[in-house]
XYZ file of C-alpha atoms in Angstrom:
599
model
C -138.336 -19.428 -11.688
C -141.482 -20.767 -10.544
C -142.856 -17.971 -8.139
C -144.714 -18.427 -5.745
C -148.167 -16.157 -5.640
C -150.546 -15.417 -2.192
C -152.981 -12.678 -0.473
C -151.190 -9.852 0.116
C -148.106 -9.948 -1.928
C -147.547 -6.608 -3.930
C -148.892 -5.012 -0.294
C -145.838 -7.010 1.701
C -143.213 -6.913 -1.507
C -141.711 -3.567 0.224
C -143.187 -3.290 3.917
C -139.805 -4.195 5.060
C -138.893 -0.205 3.774
C -141.590 1.311 4.918
C -140.680 -0.108 8.965
C -139.397 2.882 10.351
C -136.724 2.835 12.081
C -136.576 2.435 15.897
C -133.737 2.686 18.497
C -132.221 0.383 21.005
C -133.229 1.348 24.155
C -130.701 0.007 26.634
C -132.576 -0.690 30.022
C -129.880 -1.961 32.108
C -130.827 -3.712 35.036
C -131.868 -6.450 33.150
C -128.700 -7.218 31.283
C -125.546 -9.350 32.749
C -122.096 -6.998 32.897
C -121.364 -3.486 31.032
C -124.550 -2.420 28.791
C -122.897 -2.207 24.662
C -124.353 -3.365 22.042
C -121.610 -4.456 20.147
C -121.817 -7.456 22.424
C -124.692 -10.262 23.016
C -128.049 -8.754 22.902
C -131.825 -9.498 23.418
C -134.635 -7.735 22.802
C -138.170 -7.330 23.792
C -140.002 -5.937 20.950
C -142.109 -6.804 17.681
C -138.964 -8.587 15.367
C -139.703 -6.699 12.233
C -139.446 -3.163 13.685
C -136.148 -5.185 16.019
C -134.687 -6.505 12.931
C -134.698 -2.046 11.484
C -133.102 -1.461 14.357
C -130.346 -3.342 13.982
C -129.804 -3.300 10.487
C -128.211 1.085 10.766
C -125.229 -1.334 13.733
C -125.550 -4.811 11.606
C -126.264 -5.125 7.724
C -123.947 -7.946 6.757
C -122.391 -8.560 9.633
C -124.483 -11.329 10.890
C -123.003 -15.380 9.769
C -125.659 -17.552 11.474
C -129.181 -16.655 11.697
C -130.788 -19.488 13.200
C -134.795 -19.143 13.436
C -137.450 -21.126 13.965
C -141.052 -19.587 12.955
C -145.161 -20.786 13.647
C -144.676 -23.490 11.640
C -148.659 -22.909 11.406
C -150.216 -26.540 12.163
C -153.775 -24.086 12.811
C -153.447 -25.090 16.604
C -150.449 -22.261 17.307
C -151.875 -18.954 18.926
C -149.789 -16.806 16.415
C -151.674 -13.275 15.347
C -150.277 -11.708 12.285
C -150.611 -8.034 12.992
C -148.663 -6.019 10.966
C -149.370 -2.195 9.985
C -149.530 -2.702 6.403
C -151.126 0.371 5.684
C -153.817 -0.857 2.699
C -157.503 -0.585 3.632
C -157.999 -3.622 0.719
C -156.513 -5.878 2.559
C -156.890 -5.030 6.431
C -159.955 -6.268 6.727
C -158.306 -10.234 6.877
C -154.633 -8.533 7.843
C -156.046 -8.016 11.521
C -155.284 -9.691 14.919
C -157.123 -11.559 15.915
C -154.901 -15.784 16.140
C -155.079 -17.435 13.413
C -156.774 -20.854 13.597
C -156.834 -23.600 11.194
C -160.701 -22.771 9.957
C -158.389 -19.760 9.217
C -159.048 -20.032 5.182
C -156.421 -17.828 4.752
C -153.792 -18.166 7.196
C -151.539 -19.901 4.869
C -151.253 -16.018 2.962
C -151.226 -14.739 6.113
C -148.376 -17.040 7.104
C -146.232 -16.295 4.211
C -147.362 -12.262 4.664
C -145.842 -12.841 7.888
C -142.863 -14.144 6.677
C -141.606 -12.082 3.100
C -140.216 -8.317 5.211
C -138.668 -10.549 7.699
C -136.583 -12.611 5.614
C -136.389 -9.375 3.273
C -134.456 -8.281 6.122
C -132.859 -11.067 7.659
C -131.340 -11.797 4.204
C -129.257 -7.373 4.273
C -127.981 -8.337 7.646
C -127.007 -11.833 6.337
C -123.223 -11.693 5.789
C -121.763 -12.104 2.470
C -121.170 -16.372 2.673
C -123.518 -16.160 5.644
C -126.132 -18.721 5.843
C -129.855 -18.582 7.128
C -131.263 -22.127 8.959
C -135.074 -22.596 9.191
C -136.783 -24.955 10.969
C -140.332 -25.935 9.885
C -142.251 -28.771 9.529
C -144.690 -30.561 6.184
C -147.674 -27.509 6.365
C -145.817 -24.587 5.673
C -141.953 -25.702 4.145
C -142.966 -26.037 0.610
C -144.224 -22.182 0.765
C -140.854 -21.139 2.699
C -138.456 -22.475 -0.051
C -140.689 -21.064 -3.185
C -140.264 -17.173 -0.690
C -136.434 -17.993 -0.143
C -135.862 -19.251 -3.923
C -136.848 -15.228 -4.911
C -135.060 -13.952 -1.561
C -132.247 -15.469 -1.773
C -131.856 -17.286 -5.306
C -132.597 -20.978 -6.719
C -128.649 -21.208 -6.284
C -128.426 -20.034 -2.799
C -130.186 -23.223 -1.608
C -127.745 -25.422 0.683
C -129.576 -27.756 1.533
C -132.339 -29.478 3.582
C -132.164 -32.019 6.368
C -134.434 -33.713 8.418
C -134.486 -33.696 12.179
C -135.841 -36.565 14.295
C -137.848 -34.326 16.257
C -139.444 -37.169 18.266
C -138.636 -40.889 19.186
C -142.076 -42.015 20.166
C -145.041 -43.094 17.907
C -147.902 -40.460 18.246
C -150.897 -43.450 17.616
C -153.841 -40.307 16.851
C -152.626 -39.121 13.863
C -152.365 -40.787 10.471
C -148.769 -41.025 10.580
C -146.665 -40.620 13.695
C -144.541 -37.282 13.237
C -141.526 -38.211 13.553
C -138.707 -35.298 12.078
C -139.012 -31.491 11.021
C -137.242 -29.849 8.358
C -134.142 -27.584 8.577
C -134.388 -25.718 5.074
C -130.503 -23.731 4.911
C -129.981 -20.729 1.837
C -126.999 -18.423 2.464
C -126.197 -15.821 -0.164
C -123.513 -16.736 -1.808
C -124.258 -20.176 -4.408
C -124.037 -23.107 -3.323
C -120.655 -24.143 -4.480
C -118.994 -20.611 -2.941
C -120.582 -22.065 0.535
C -119.451 -24.551 0.512
C -115.753 -22.984 0.013
C -115.930 -20.622 2.996
C -117.827 -22.819 5.248
C -116.347 -22.565 8.840
C -115.796 -25.763 8.474
C -116.456 -29.689 8.858
C -118.086 -31.483 11.489
C -115.243 -32.808 14.306
C -114.775 -36.257 14.378
C -116.416 -38.620 16.578
C -113.870 -39.879 19.810
C -111.834 -38.543 21.791
C -108.142 -37.478 21.578
C -105.021 -38.565 24.665
C -102.004 -38.224 25.632
C -100.522 -41.678 27.324
C -97.139 -41.606 26.152
C -96.974 -37.582 27.446
C -96.998 -36.861 23.814
C -95.291 -33.098 24.145
C -98.088 -31.603 21.968
C -100.566 -32.684 23.310
C -103.425 -34.264 22.577
C -104.206 -37.080 19.908
C -106.191 -39.620 18.623
C -104.978 -42.373 16.144
C -105.829 -43.591 11.915
C -104.834 -47.040 10.430
C -102.047 -46.602 8.557
C -102.920 -48.719 5.299
C -105.203 -47.412 2.080
C -107.702 -49.035 -0.388
C -105.823 -50.386 -3.836
C -102.452 -51.896 -4.018
C -99.832 -49.961 -4.214
C -96.185 -51.897 -5.126
C -93.785 -49.270 -3.218
C -96.608 -49.637 -0.301
C -96.562 -52.934 0.081
C -93.784 -54.193 2.624
C -93.793 -56.081 6.128
C -93.888 -53.586 8.899
C -91.892 -54.944 12.493
C -93.610 -54.176 15.452
C -91.127 -52.796 18.433
C -91.977 -56.690 20.415
C -90.961 -58.212 16.976
C -94.231 -59.043 15.315
C -94.230 -59.085 11.621
C -97.042 -57.134 9.716
C -98.239 -56.514 5.815
C -100.616 -55.296 5.106
C -104.735 -56.226 5.094
C -105.885 -58.004 1.846
C -106.863 -56.155 -1.051
C -105.361 -52.491 0.707
C -101.375 -51.590 1.377
C -99.497 -48.557 3.418
C -100.219 -45.857 3.918
C -97.464 -44.768 2.352
C -94.173 -45.928 1.061
C -91.199 -47.471 3.606
C -89.509 -44.258 3.768
C -92.643 -42.158 3.997
C -93.121 -44.574 7.247
C -89.278 -44.706 8.580
C -90.379 -40.661 8.617
C -93.237 -41.337 10.589
C -90.926 -42.990 13.352
C -88.801 -40.758 13.663
C -91.344 -37.941 14.043
C -92.702 -40.228 17.071
C -96.068 -40.107 15.165
C -96.434 -44.140 15.416
C -98.743 -45.840 17.324
C -98.488 -49.680 17.729
C -102.558 -50.581 19.960
C -102.203 -54.692 21.696
C -99.400 -53.427 24.096
C -96.777 -53.263 20.563
C -97.914 -55.887 18.651
C -100.605 -54.612 16.734
C -100.427 -52.992 13.408
C -99.338 -49.484 13.523
C -101.453 -45.981 13.808
C -101.012 -42.776 12.349
C -100.526 -40.440 15.364
C -103.716 -37.609 13.953
C -103.622 -34.242 16.797
C -107.110 -31.990 16.417
C -105.740 -28.799 14.406
C -105.060 -32.392 11.810
C -108.379 -34.048 10.995
C -110.163 -33.316 8.703
C -113.291 -33.989 10.168
C -116.889 -35.001 8.451
C -119.101 -33.808 5.449
C -122.150 -32.911 7.555
C -125.158 -35.315 6.289
C -128.831 -34.357 5.749
C -129.873 -36.549 7.911
C -129.610 -35.392 11.930
C -131.540 -38.236 13.939
C -132.322 -37.513 17.057
C -129.347 -39.145 19.358
C -127.560 -37.462 18.073
C -128.984 -33.677 17.866
C -132.288 -34.073 20.702
C -135.695 -34.159 20.712
C -138.178 -31.644 21.689
C -139.039 -33.991 24.271
C -135.538 -33.525 25.385
C -135.245 -29.587 25.232
C -138.442 -29.858 26.945
C -136.987 -32.015 29.704
C -133.495 -29.630 29.726
C -136.078 -26.074 30.121
C -137.647 -27.930 33.250
C -133.940 -28.334 34.700
C -133.112 -24.386 34.203
C -136.587 -24.024 35.703
C -137.295 -25.733 38.645
C -139.077 -23.483 40.559
C -141.132 -22.425 37.590
C -144.708 -24.301 37.160
C -145.496 -26.457 34.626
C -147.655 -23.734 33.120
C -145.343 -21.411 33.292
C -143.562 -23.453 30.759
C -146.023 -24.980 28.043
C -144.104 -24.297 25.014
C -144.990 -26.131 22.412
C -142.135 -28.331 21.363
C -138.637 -26.071 22.405
C -135.445 -26.993 20.009
C -132.467 -28.669 21.857
C -129.289 -26.745 22.176
C -127.415 -29.928 20.182
C -129.440 -29.308 17.461
C -128.450 -25.463 17.559
C -125.307 -25.904 18.138
C -124.546 -27.905 15.865
C -126.096 -25.693 13.192
C -123.088 -22.872 15.040
C -120.358 -26.466 14.037
C -121.002 -25.530 10.767
C -121.791 -22.599 10.529
C -119.815 -20.099 12.523
C -116.411 -19.132 13.293
C -115.367 -17.900 16.656
C -115.658 -14.567 16.264
C -119.393 -15.160 14.449
C -122.420 -13.396 15.009
C -125.611 -15.416 15.272
C -129.017 -14.394 14.664
C -132.808 -15.652 16.611
C -135.255 -13.844 15.399
C -138.000 -15.819 16.393
C -136.337 -16.674 20.294
C -139.169 -18.291 22.547
C -137.137 -19.369 25.107
C -134.010 -18.250 24.405
C -132.385 -22.276 22.910
C -129.907 -20.187 20.875
C -128.985 -18.155 23.848
C -127.814 -20.805 25.624
C -125.767 -22.867 22.164
C -124.040 -20.284 21.977
C -122.931 -19.862 25.332
C -122.351 -23.597 25.396
C -120.301 -23.542 22.344
C -117.951 -20.278 23.632
C -117.419 -22.343 26.775
C -117.104 -25.565 24.891
C -113.987 -24.623 22.105
C -112.792 -21.095 23.819
C -114.858 -19.170 21.119
C -116.323 -15.499 21.844
C -118.996 -15.385 18.666
C -122.279 -12.703 20.396
C -125.888 -13.733 20.459
C -128.832 -11.299 18.849
C -132.035 -12.793 20.216
C -135.044 -11.281 19.823
C -138.668 -11.800 21.180
C -142.303 -9.858 21.145
C -144.008 -12.218 24.278
C -144.390 -10.819 27.482
C -142.095 -13.697 28.290
C -138.659 -12.468 26.841
C -137.525 -11.115 30.100
C -138.742 -13.727 32.886
C -138.608 -16.626 30.027
C -136.051 -16.060 27.797
C -133.748 -13.592 29.402
C -133.693 -15.345 32.217
C -132.818 -18.353 31.031
C -129.652 -16.867 29.558
C -129.014 -15.237 33.289
C -129.159 -19.026 34.761
C -126.955 -19.909 31.953
C -124.584 -18.026 32.684
C -124.824 -17.568 36.282
C -125.803 -21.512 37.416
C -129.063 -22.350 39.090
C -130.793 -24.294 41.372
C -130.457 -27.570 40.669
C -130.054 -31.220 42.341
C -130.078 -34.413 40.767
C -127.297 -36.044 37.803
C -126.154 -33.560 34.856
C -125.016 -35.936 32.448
C -122.956 -34.900 29.055
C -122.355 -37.141 26.152
C -118.941 -37.744 24.844
C -119.071 -40.191 21.884
C -121.543 -42.007 20.246
C -120.587 -45.384 17.200
C -123.022 -47.579 15.792
C -122.296 -51.217 16.570
C -122.183 -53.248 13.149
C -119.655 -55.871 12.177
C -116.761 -54.181 11.111
C -116.363 -52.337 14.902
C -116.953 -55.322 16.416
C -113.743 -57.066 14.257
C -111.834 -53.954 15.307
C -112.878 -54.141 18.860
C -109.697 -53.641 20.442
C -109.545 -49.999 18.239
C -112.786 -49.247 19.823
C -111.827 -49.937 23.369
C -108.660 -47.701 23.507
C -110.573 -44.554 21.661
C -113.204 -45.420 25.211
C -110.318 -45.323 26.995
C -108.487 -42.440 25.608
C -112.455 -40.348 26.350
C -111.492 -41.421 29.840
C -108.045 -40.378 29.821
C -109.022 -36.814 28.748
C -112.403 -36.234 30.024
C -111.998 -38.412 33.699
C -111.426 -36.095 35.720
C -114.111 -33.803 34.422
C -116.926 -36.292 36.499
C -117.841 -38.365 38.910
C -117.667 -41.726 36.230
C -117.889 -41.927 32.564
C -120.392 -44.489 32.261
C -120.485 -46.484 28.636
C -123.678 -48.498 27.843
C -124.752 -50.728 24.756
C -127.862 -49.012 23.715
C -130.445 -49.343 20.481
C -127.103 -51.394 19.180
C -125.182 -48.317 19.669
C -122.254 -47.227 22.203
C -122.382 -44.514 23.873
C -120.077 -43.180 26.440
C -121.207 -40.350 29.017
C -119.700 -38.126 31.771
C -122.329 -38.427 34.562
C -121.883 -35.388 37.684
C -123.815 -35.295 40.653
C -124.723 -32.454 41.204
C -125.854 -31.291 44.861
C -128.144 -28.159 44.883
C -126.267 -25.813 41.863
C -125.518 -26.277 38.459
C -122.766 -24.266 37.025
C -122.482 -21.195 35.219
C -120.816 -21.179 32.179
C -120.202 -17.289 32.150
C -120.612 -14.496 30.337
C -123.022 -11.850 29.040
C -125.544 -9.220 27.611
C -127.293 -6.614 27.176
C -131.887 -5.921 27.966
C -133.059 -3.407 24.888
C -136.346 -3.008 24.332
C -137.844 -1.354 21.452
C -137.872 3.214 21.735
C -139.986 5.344 19.653
C -139.787 5.459 16.007
C -137.120 8.152 14.542
C -139.478 10.042 12.115
C -137.092 12.253 10.631
C -139.877 14.708 8.926
C -141.569 14.624 12.994
C -138.617 16.160 13.973
C -138.991 18.894 12.212
C -142.044 20.379 15.054
C -139.740 20.040 17.585
C -142.276 17.305 19.455
C -139.943 14.084 18.805
C -136.141 14.726 19.113
C -134.572 11.187 19.650
C -131.514 10.781 21.765
C -127.630 11.277 19.933
C -127.383 7.595 19.905
C -130.487 7.148 18.134
C -130.616 9.045 14.951
C -126.733 8.835 15.379
C -126.328 5.100 13.618
C -129.963 5.628 11.067
C -128.151 8.643 9.152
C -124.467 6.886 8.746
C -125.989 3.717 7.458
C -128.574 6.492 5.109
C -125.370 8.138 4.389
C -122.830 6.061 3.767
C -124.408 2.437 3.275
C -122.277 1.086 5.813
C -122.927 -0.079 9.367
C -122.265 2.035 12.158
C -119.753 0.192 15.125
C -122.038 0.376 18.224
C -118.893 1.352 20.980
C -118.846 4.702 19.253
C -122.144 6.279 20.023
C -121.571 7.215 22.878
C -118.484 9.284 22.284
C -117.485 12.806 22.949
C -116.977 16.088 20.338
C -120.337 14.822 18.695
C -118.057 11.520 16.690
C -120.449 9.338 14.414
C -117.849 6.755 13.120
C -115.189 6.244 9.817
C -116.423 5.282 7.157
C -114.995 4.025 3.691
C -115.262 7.166 2.637
C -115.734 10.362 4.974
C -115.804 10.797 8.644
C -119.014 10.832 9.611
C -120.103 13.869 12.837
C -123.419 14.770 13.976
C -124.070 18.053 15.986
C -126.823 17.217 17.909
C -128.418 16.975 21.021
C -132.311 16.036 22.451
C -132.998 19.521 23.390
C -135.066 21.847 20.992
C -133.641 25.484 22.861
C -130.278 23.843 22.270
C -130.518 23.361 18.235
C -131.759 27.165 17.923
C -128.693 28.127 19.209
C -125.120 28.663 17.536
C -123.163 25.890 19.223
C -125.755 24.287 17.210
C -124.000 24.738 13.885
C -120.807 23.790 11.549
C -118.031 26.604 12.139
C -114.988 27.293 10.520
C -112.843 26.220 13.569
C -115.212 22.735 14.017
C -113.724 22.133 10.117
C -110.242 23.052 11.440
C -110.520 20.509 14.283
C -111.757 17.955 12.649
C -109.334 18.198 9.585
C -106.656 18.350 11.835
C -107.042 14.946 14.069
C -107.703 13.622 10.285
C -106.655 15.257 7.549
C -105.723 12.854 5.045
C -109.851 11.672 5.286
C -112.571 13.877 4.401
C -115.423 14.037 6.299
C -119.375 14.749 6.463
C -121.157 16.792 9.328
C -124.403 16.321 10.386
C -125.221 19.994 11.803
C -129.436 21.667 12.019
C -126.817 24.568 10.228
C -123.937 25.874 9.441
C -121.689 29.426 9.732
C -119.772 28.998 7.136
C -119.865 28.708 2.852
C -119.185 24.828 1.266
C -116.105 27.357 -0.892
C -114.639 28.941 2.355
C -114.001 24.987 2.906
C -112.415 24.264 -0.044
C -110.582 26.609 -0.286
C -108.739 26.121 2.565
C -108.600 22.417 1.693
C -110.256 20.273 4.877
C -112.245 17.793 3.147
C -115.463 19.052 5.114
C -118.731 18.662 3.809
C -122.416 20.106 5.467
C -125.181 17.641 5.520
C -127.978 19.246 6.539
C -130.630 17.887 8.982
C -134.202 18.299 9.579
C -133.344 20.842 12.395
C -131.943 23.220 9.684
C -135.321 24.779 9.080
C -135.245 26.212 12.992
C -134.468 29.622 13.139
C -130.780 30.024 14.364
C -130.055 32.411 17.210
C -126.445 34.031 16.379
C -124.989 35.452 19.573
């Protein structure tokens, strides 16, 4: 494998290991709903530190990562500010904004991305995937980095997204697309098998005959080729006789077709005169394999996303929304459709305007899912823009105009014109299914495509989609050697996940971090406890020590499991614990060097 070499690589190779753990500090007044670290999260702070803070609770638990890092065009105001402790490169790894005249800007971009991608790799689940949007400036270097970290065989594909439809006459070539790199921890063929699902088929479902099984679509009852036992005459309910189309045969033998009729799975178009079609219910649809070309008509453009942002923040001044090419919600929703299940965790560590959070909420609203998002943003607009967008999407926002939702898009060619009746039936099915949700269903032909759109007039306020999230900042680093001095005593919920993760190589459950009785959680090998309070005087007392009575107590709770107890000191020997068969092991905290008062 060809290796990418860039200045500073040897210094950032394992830099992610030197980044200290910092606890997530809940800012309850900035979120929506009951604060919880196992729900939707928005984290304000350097994303390198935020990713490290997530490791004890989310390592190997994230199913989909979507990031839109700096494209490094030389016109973006981003800075390299990682605290890499290497005097040889501090001179050029500085916090000055990186511009087009910076001869090392590509090296700095690689040095910035490397440790972040290492941490993202750790957070990703075994069959999860990472999706990265880039342009031509760094896409080739990004592929080389990803090949090293994930492995060449874990490259799933490279997608072309049409980001704009207007022409840029000032450019040498008018840029019309960006790249989306897709990698996974799993090999390509394995990821294909574990992939959530194919894209939903175009067209809506309806129930014109009030089938008790619910809405359905129809597919042609014919197949390519010639099979003698599948060539016969079919008579419609109105007496019209049909033979298979030329060069084709029916989709099943005549006895099988009769079974379809008995099960009420046959639909006769054209008022009962047309060739038979077979009912297909949503759960039976195989769907469509995603293509590597994603047109603007399907997933939106950067101009579309700017308009959405302006609608949501209609009370903001234009200079408050000066963002270069925010990503469309439909683009991220397409990724979510392919890469997630209904209970997946979706992470965006370059969250910007909060599109990923918006897309996750919209996807849950659409299919009843319970996906969770984690957004990281270091800039000062994390609260007033990133989180505020999510608040407005959840609660609704002031808006006057027409909300439009695309319901179907069909390319018009000779084949669709020949089967115009089928196309009309598809549109009618959409109207039957969604007509009550909108003021009108608009049908228009545009650029060779039939577009069906639901339109609803909004007088004063756009309806919220519902949901909750917790807003966090990053606390002071948890540095175990500094705890020895008693100067830095982190909170129980800050120190606990770090020790749990270090001791078990497993993730802590955020839901139990506020539990009583010093309980940290249950790992595969141990139930883990930590006798600790962030109080130096208390840590010096006998209450902070592992005692025989405490060991007997926790053994009695779960005698079938071993117990690991972190504590500053102990008042019982390991020999006595073993002699009673309690299955309790002691792990000293740094505070064990303190003098413990025996009362």
